[in-house]
Coordinates of C-alpha atoms and ligand atoms in Angstrom, one line a residue:
M1 CA -20.3 15.2 2.9
T2 CA -17.1 13.2 2.2
G3 CA -13.4 13.3 3.7
K4 CA -11.0 15.3 1.8
I5 CA -7.3 14.5 2.4
K6 CA -5.7 17.6 4.3
G7 CA -2.4 15.8 4.8
T8 CA -0.1 13.1 4.2
G9 CA 2.9 11.5 5.8
S10 CA 5.5 8.7 5.9
Y11 CA 8.2 6.8 7.4
R12 CA 11.0 4.5 5.7
P13 CA 12.9 2.3 7.8
V14 CA 16.5 3.6 8.2
Q15 CA 18.1 0.2 6.4
V16 CA 18.3 0.1 3.2
W17 CA 19.1 -3.1 0.9
D18 CA 19.8 -2.5 -2.8
N19 CA 20.2 -5.3 -5.3
D20 CA 23.8 -5.9 -4.9
N21 CA 23.1 -6.8 -1.1
L22 CA 20.7 -9.3 -2.2
S23 CA 22.9 -10.6 -4.8
H24 CA 25.4 -11.7 -2.0
M25 CA 23.0 -13.5 -0.1
M26 CA 21.3 -15.9 -2.8
D27 CA 21.6 -16.3 -6.6
T28 CA 20.2 -13.3 -8.4
S29 CA 21.2 -10.0 -9.6
D30 CA 20.6 -6.4 -10.2
E31 CA 20.1 -7.1 -13.9
W32 CA 17.5 -9.6 -13.0
I33 CA 15.9 -7.8 -10.4
R34 CA 15.5 -4.6 -12.2
G35 CA 14.4 -5.8 -15.6
R36 CA 11.6 -7.7 -14.1
T37 CA 10.3 -5.4 -11.7
G38 CA 12.2 -1.9 -11.8
I39 CA 13.2 -2.3 -8.1
R40 CA 16.6 -1.3 -7.3
Q41 CA 16.4 -1.1 -3.6
R42 CA 14.2 -1.4 -0.4
H43 CA 13.8 -0.2 2.9
I44 CA 14.1 -3.0 5.8
A45 CA 12.8 -2.5 9.3
G46 CA 15.2 -2.6 12.1
Q47 CA 14.0 -4.3 15.5
E48 CA 12.8 -1.0 16.7
E49 CA 11.1 -0.4 13.6
T50 CA 8.1 -2.0 14.5
V51 CA 4.7 -1.5 12.1
A52 CA 3.2 0.4 14.9
Y53 CA 6.3 2.3 15.4
M54 CA 6.4 3.4 11.4
A55 CA 2.6 3.9 11.4
A56 CA 2.9 6.5 14.2
R57 CA 5.7 8.6 12.8
A58 CA 3.9 8.4 9.4
A59 CA 0.9 9.8 11.3
E60 CA 2.6 12.0 13.4
K61 CA 3.8 13.7 10.1
A62 CA 0.5 13.7 8.0
L63 CA -1.2 15.7 11.3
T64 CA 1.5 18.1 11.1
D65 CA 1.3 18.3 7.0
A66 CA -2.5 18.8 8.0
G67 CA -2.2 21.4 10.9
M68 CA -4.1 19.5 13.1
W69 CA -3.5 18.1 16.6
P70 CA -3.8 14.4 17.7
E71 CA -6.7 15.2 20.2
Q72 CA -8.9 16.2 16.8
I73 CA -9.1 12.6 15.3
D74 CA -11.9 10.6 15.7
L75 CA -11.2 7.8 13.9
I76 CA -7.7 5.7 13.2
L77 CA -7.9 2.7 10.8
V78 CA -4.6 0.9 10.3
S79 CA -4.2 -1.6 6.8
T80 CA -1.4 -4.1 7.7
M81 CA -0.9 -7.9 7.2
S82 CA 2.1 -8.0 9.1
A83 CA 1.8 -6.5 12.6
E84 CA 4.1 -8.1 15.2
R85 CA 1.2 -8.1 17.8
I86 CA -2.1 -9.4 17.2
M87 CA -3.4 -7.4 20.3
P88 CA -3.9 -4.8 20.9
C89 CA -4.6 -3.7 17.3
T90 CA -1.9 -1.6 15.7
A91 CA -4.2 1.2 15.6
C92 CA -4.8 1.3 19.4
E93 CA -0.7 1.4 19.5
V94 CA -0.8 4.2 17.2
Q95 CA -3.5 6.0 19.4
K96 CA -1.2 5.5 22.7
L97 CA 2.1 6.5 20.7
I98 CA 0.8 9.8 19.3
G99 CA -1.7 10.5 22.2
A100 CA -4.9 10.6 19.9
V101 CA -7.0 10.2 22.8
N102 CA -10.4 11.0 21.5
A103 CA -10.1 8.3 18.4
T104 CA -11.8 5.1 17.8
C105 CA -9.2 2.6 16.6
F106 CA -9.0 -0.8 14.8
D107 CA -7.2 -2.6 11.9
L108 CA -8.1 -4.0 8.6
N109 CA -6.4 -6.8 6.7
G110 CA -6.8 -6.3 2.8
A111 CA -3.3 -7.4 1.7
C112 CA -2.4 -4.9 -1.0
T113 CA -5.7 -3.6 -1.4
G114 CA -5.8 -2.8 2.2
F115 CA -5.3 0.7 2.2
L116 CA -7.9 1.6 -0.7
L117 CA -10.3 -0.6 2.0
A118 CA -9.3 1.3 4.7
L119 CA -9.9 4.6 3.0
N120 CA -13.5 3.4 1.8
T121 CA -14.0 2.6 5.5
A122 CA -13.2 5.9 6.8
Q123 CA -15.1 7.4 4.1
A124 CA -18.3 5.4 4.9
Y125 CA -18.2 6.7 8.9
L126 CA -17.5 10.5 7.5
G127 CA -20.2 10.3 4.9
Q128 CA -22.8 9.2 7.5
Q129 CA -21.1 11.7 9.9
I130 CA -20.6 9.4 12.5
Y131 CA -16.8 10.7 12.5
H132 CA -15.7 13.9 11.3
R133 CA -11.5 13.6 11.0
A134 CA -10.1 10.3 10.0
L135 CA -6.5 9.0 10.1
V136 CA -5.7 6.2 7.9
I137 CA -2.8 4.4 7.5
G138 CA -0.9 1.3 5.9
A139 CA 2.2 -0.1 7.2
E140 CA 4.0 -3.1 6.8
A141 CA 6.8 -5.2 7.7
L142 CA 6.7 -7.5 4.9
S143 CA 10.5 -8.4 5.5
H144 CA 9.0 -10.4 8.6
L145 CA 6.7 -12.5 6.2
T146 CA 9.5 -13.1 3.6
N147 CA 10.9 -16.4 3.0
W148 CA 14.6 -15.0 2.4
Q149 CA 15.8 -18.5 1.0
D150 CA 13.2 -18.1 -2.0
R151 CA 14.5 -15.7 -4.6
S152 CA 11.1 -15.8 -6.6
T153 CA 9.3 -13.7 -3.8
C154 CA 12.4 -12.0 -1.3
V155 CA 13.6 -9.8 -3.8
L156 CA 10.4 -7.9 -4.5
F157 CA 9.2 -6.8 -0.8
G158 CA 10.1 -3.7 1.3
D159 CA 8.9 -2.2 4.6
G160 CA 7.3 1.1 5.5
A161 CA 4.3 3.4 6.1
G162 CA 2.1 5.9 4.8
A163 CA -0.8 7.9 6.1
V164 CA -3.3 10.8 5.2
I165 CA -5.6 12.6 7.3
L166 CA -9.3 12.9 6.3
E167 CA -11.6 15.9 7.0
N168 CA -15.3 16.2 6.3
E169 CA -16.0 18.8 3.7
E170 CA -19.5 19.5 2.1
S171 CA -17.8 19.9 -1.5
A172 CA -15.4 16.9 -1.5
V173 CA -15.8 14.1 -4.1
Y174 CA -14.9 10.6 -3.4
I175 CA -16.0 7.8 -5.6
Q176 CA -15.1 4.0 -5.2
A177 CA -15.2 0.5 -6.9
T178 CA -14.1 -2.4 -5.6
H179 CA -13.9 -6.4 -6.2
S180 CA -13.2 -9.6 -4.5
M181 CA -12.2 -13.0 -6.2
G182 CA -12.1 -15.3 -3.2
N183 CA -11.5 -18.2 -6.1
G184 CA -8.4 -16.8 -7.2
G185 CA -6.8 -16.7 -3.4
E186 CA -4.2 -19.4 -3.4
S187 CA -2.2 -17.5 -6.0
L188 CA -0.8 -15.3 -3.2
T189 CA -1.0 -16.8 0.4
C190 CA 0.9 -16.6 4.1
A191 CA -0.3 -18.8 6.5
S192 CA -0.7 -17.5 10.3
R193 CA 2.1 -19.0 12.4
N194 CA -0.7 -19.1 15.3
R195 CA -1.5 -22.8 15.2
P196 CA -0.5 -25.7 17.3
E197 CA 1.6 -27.4 14.5
F198 CA 3.7 -24.2 14.4
T199 CA 4.4 -23.3 17.9
E200 CA 4.5 -26.9 19.3
T201 CA 6.3 -29.2 16.9
R202 CA 9.1 -27.9 14.2
A203 CA 7.0 -28.1 11.4
D204 CA 8.0 -26.8 8.1
L205 CA 7.3 -22.9 8.1
S206 CA 7.4 -22.2 4.6
S207 CA 3.8 -21.8 4.6
T208 CA 3.9 -19.2 7.0
Y209 CA 6.0 -16.7 4.6
M210 CA 4.6 -15.2 1.6
Q211 CA 4.2 -17.8 -1.4
M212 CA 3.1 -16.5 -4.9
D213 CA 2.3 -17.8 -8.6
G214 CA 4.0 -14.9 -9.9
K215 CA 2.6 -15.1 -13.1
E216 CA -0.9 -15.6 -12.1
V217 CA -0.8 -12.4 -10.0
F218 CA 0.6 -10.6 -12.9
K219 CA -2.0 -11.8 -15.3
F220 CA -4.5 -10.6 -13.0
A221 CA -3.5 -7.6 -12.1
V222 CA -3.1 -6.1 -15.7
S223 CA -6.6 -7.4 -16.7
K224 CA -8.4 -6.1 -13.5
V225 CA -6.8 -3.0 -12.9
P226 CA -7.6 -1.2 -16.1
E227 CA -11.3 -2.4 -15.8
V228 CA -11.8 -1.2 -12.2
I229 CA -10.5 1.9 -13.1
L230 CA -12.6 2.5 -16.2
E231 CA -15.3 1.3 -13.8
V232 CA -15.0 4.1 -11.2
L233 CA -14.4 6.8 -14.2
E234 CA -17.8 5.7 -15.5
K235 CA -19.5 5.8 -12.4
A236 CA -18.1 9.5 -11.6
G237 CA -19.0 10.8 -15.0
K238 CA -15.3 11.6 -15.7
T239 CA -13.0 10.8 -18.8
K240 CA -9.5 9.6 -18.7
E241 CA -8.5 13.1 -20.1
E242 CA -9.6 14.8 -16.7
I243 CA -7.3 12.5 -14.6
R244 CA -3.7 14.3 -13.7
Y245 CA -2.6 11.4 -11.8
Y246 CA -3.3 7.3 -11.5
M247 CA -1.5 5.9 -8.5
L248 CA -1.3 2.5 -8.6
H249 CA -0.1 0.1 -5.9
Q250 CA 3.5 -0.5 -6.6
A251 CA 4.1 -4.0 -7.0
N252 CA 5.8 -4.0 -10.2
Q253 CA 7.0 -1.4 -12.9
R254 CA 6.0 -3.7 -15.7
I255 CA 2.4 -4.0 -14.0
V256 CA 2.1 0.0 -14.1
S257 CA 3.1 0.3 -17.6
S258 CA 1.2 -2.5 -18.7
V259 CA -2.0 -0.9 -17.2
A260 CA -1.2 2.5 -18.9
K261 CA -0.9 0.7 -22.3
H262 CA -4.0 -0.9 -21.7
M263 CA -6.0 2.3 -21.1
K264 CA -3.9 4.0 -23.9
E265 CA -2.9 6.6 -21.1
P266 CA 0.9 8.4 -21.1
L267 CA 2.8 6.7 -18.4
E268 CA 3.6 9.9 -17.2
K269 CA 0.2 10.0 -15.6
F270 CA 1.4 6.9 -13.6
P271 CA 3.9 8.1 -10.7
M272 CA 6.1 5.3 -9.7
N273 CA 8.7 5.2 -6.7
I274 CA 8.7 1.1 -6.7
E275 CA 12.5 1.8 -7.8
N276 CA 13.6 2.8 -4.0
L277 CA 10.9 0.9 -2.1
G278 CA 9.8 -2.1 -3.5
N279 CA 6.3 -3.7 -3.1
T280 CA 5.4 -2.1 0.5
S281 CA 1.8 -3.9 0.3
S282 CA -0.9 -1.7 2.0
A283 CA 1.8 1.1 2.6
S284 CA 2.4 1.7 -1.1
I285 CA -0.3 3.7 -2.3
P286 CA -0.2 6.6 0.6
L287 CA 4.0 6.4 0.6
L288 CA 3.5 7.4 -3.1
L289 CA 0.7 10.0 -2.4
D290 CA 3.0 11.5 0.3
E291 CA 5.9 11.8 -2.1
W292 CA 4.1 13.1 -4.6
N293 CA 2.3 15.7 -2.1
K294 CA 5.7 17.0 -0.7
K295 CA 7.1 17.7 -3.9
G296 CA 4.5 19.5 -5.0
E297 CA 3.3 17.8 -7.6
L298 CA -0.6 17.8 -6.6
K299 CA -2.3 20.7 -6.9
A300 CA -5.6 21.8 -5.6
G301 CA -8.5 20.4 -8.0
D302 CA -6.3 17.5 -9.4
W303 CA -8.4 14.4 -10.1
V304 CA -6.5 11.5 -8.9
V305 CA -7.6 7.8 -9.1
L306 CA -6.2 5.5 -6.4
S307 CA -5.8 1.8 -7.6
G308 CA -5.1 -1.3 -5.2
F309 CA -4.6 -4.9 -6.1
G310 CA -3.3 -7.9 -4.3
G311 CA -3.8 -11.1 -1.8
G312 CA -7.4 -12.2 -1.8
L313 CA -7.8 -11.8 -4.4
T314 CA -8.6 -8.0 -4.4
Y315 CA -8.9 -5.1 -6.2
G316 CA -10.3 -1.3 -6.4
A317 CA -10.3 2.0 -7.5
S318 CA -11.4 5.4 -6.2
L319 CA -11.6 8.9 -7.6
L320 CA -10.8 12.0 -5.5
Q321 CA -10.1 15.6 -5.9
W322 CA -7.2 16.9 -4.4
Ligands
COA401 N1 16.8 -13.8 -9.4 C1 17.3 -14.6 -10.4 N2 16.5 -15.0 -11.1 C2 15.1 -15.3 -10.8 C3 14.7 -14.9 -9.7 C4 15.5 -14.0 -9.2 N3 15.3 -13.2 -8.0 N4 13.3 -15.3 -9.7 C5 13.2 -16.1 -10.2 N5 14.4 -16.4 -11.1 C6 14.1 -17.2 -12.3 C7 13.3 -18.0 -12.1 O1 14.1 -19.5 -11.2 C8 13.0 -18.8 -13.9 O2 14.3 -19.3 -14.2 P1 14.1 -21.3 -15.1 O3 13.5 -20.0 -16.4 O4 15.6 -21.3 -15.2 O5 13.2 -21.5 -14.4 C9 13.3 -17.4 -14.2 O6 14.1 -16.5 -13.3 C10 11.9 -17.0 -14.8 O7 11.4 -17.0 -13.8 P2 9.5 -16.2 -13.6 O8 8.6 -16.6 -12.1 O9 8.8 -17.2 -14.6 O10 9.8 -14.9 -14.2 P3 8.8 -14.0 -14.7 O11 9.0 -13.5 -15.9 O12 7.4 -14.4 -14.2 O13 8.7 -12.5 -13.5 C11 8.2 -11.8 -11.4 C12 8.5 -12.8 -11.8 C13 7.5 -12.3 -9.7 C14 8.9 -11.0 -11.2 C15 6.4 -11.7 -12.0 O14 6.1 -13.0 -12.2 C16 5.8 -10.8 -11.2 O15 6.0 -9.7 -11.5 N6 4.5 -11.1 -10.8 C17 3.5 -10.4 -10.3 C18 4.0 -10.3 -8.6 C19 3.2 -9.0 -7.9 O16 3.2 -8.2 -8.1 N7 2.9 -9.7 -6.8 C20 2.4 -8.8 -5.7 C21 1.2 -8.4 -6.2 S1 0.3 -7.4 -5.1

C-alpha cells in the first residue's frame, strides 16, 4: 500500500520583482542573472502572505483538485525553513486555516530537499497504514532569509508554496533514495536569530541570512543529482526511456541542463519554471508539479522522477506513477 497523488495546488505571492527591479537596488543586471541562472523574475511575499497563509492557500487548491474535504485529511506535513513562527508549527497553523480538524500535523526542515523528505515521510506513514490521506506542503518566504546587500545570493531566491494530496492505493508505486553529506554543510548556511548574541546586542546579523559557496553547491548538485536519479531507477528496475519527466528542484537552469546532459536525456524531459519563480527551496518541486498538472501535461500512468538537493548537504530522488 502506497500513497498516490490525488491533487496538487500552489500559491504565488502577488508581488513580482523582475531582474530590472533588482538592478535598481544593487549592482547587477538582467543579463548577468539570466545568463548565470535562467531567472527572469521572482515572487516576494507581502506582510499578510506568511508561510502558513501561502501553505494554506496551496492546500485548499490541492483539496479542490483532489475533490476532498479538509476533514478527510489525517496527516499534514509542512516542509519549510523560513516560517515566521517556530511554534505552533506551520502544519498546525494550516490545519486551523483550512479546518482539517482530524489531521496530525508537524513540520520538517530539510532545506531544498525538504519537500522530497516530507513526501517520503508521509509515504512511510501511509505504507504502514497509520494514516490514509496526507497533505504534504513545501512553503517558503526566503525573502526573509535573504541578505539584500549580497548580490551573489539575493538574486537567486523567491517565495511561494506548493501542495500535494496523497491517498493510499493498492496499486500505487513510490520508490525513493536519499542521502546526506553533513561534512559539506558549510557551503550553504543560515544561522538562527534565536540566540542571545542576536537578541541582546546589535551583533552582525549577516550569518542569519543565507550564505553560500555557489561554485561548491553547483559542483555538488551536478554530480550527485544524476547519481541518485540513476540509483532510484535501478532500485525500481526502470530504464531512462520509461521516464516521462524528471522534475528537479529549481535552483538554476544550468544545473538542470547539466544533469540532463550528464544523463544523456533530452532537456524536454526536464520541466522548468525557475524563469518565473526563482529558487523557492522546498516549495519548488510541488510548484512545478502543480503547474505541469494544471497544464494537463501529466497523464495517468506516466512515470515521473522528482529530485531535490540543497542545504545539509542533502539530496534525493523519488519515482512515482501519475
Ligand atoms: N550580478 C552581477 N555580478 C555578480 C552577481 C550579480 N548578482 N553575483 C556575483 N557577481 C559577480 C561576482 O562578484 C564575480 O565577479 P568577479 O569575477 O569580478 O569577482 C562574478 O560575478 C562571477 O561570480 P561567481 O560567483 O564566480 O559566479 P558563478 O559563475 O559561480 O555563478 C551562481 C554564481 C550563484 C549563479 C552559481 O555559482 C550557482 O548557481 N551556484 C549554485 C547555487 C545554488 O543553486 N544554490 C542553491 C542550491 S539549493
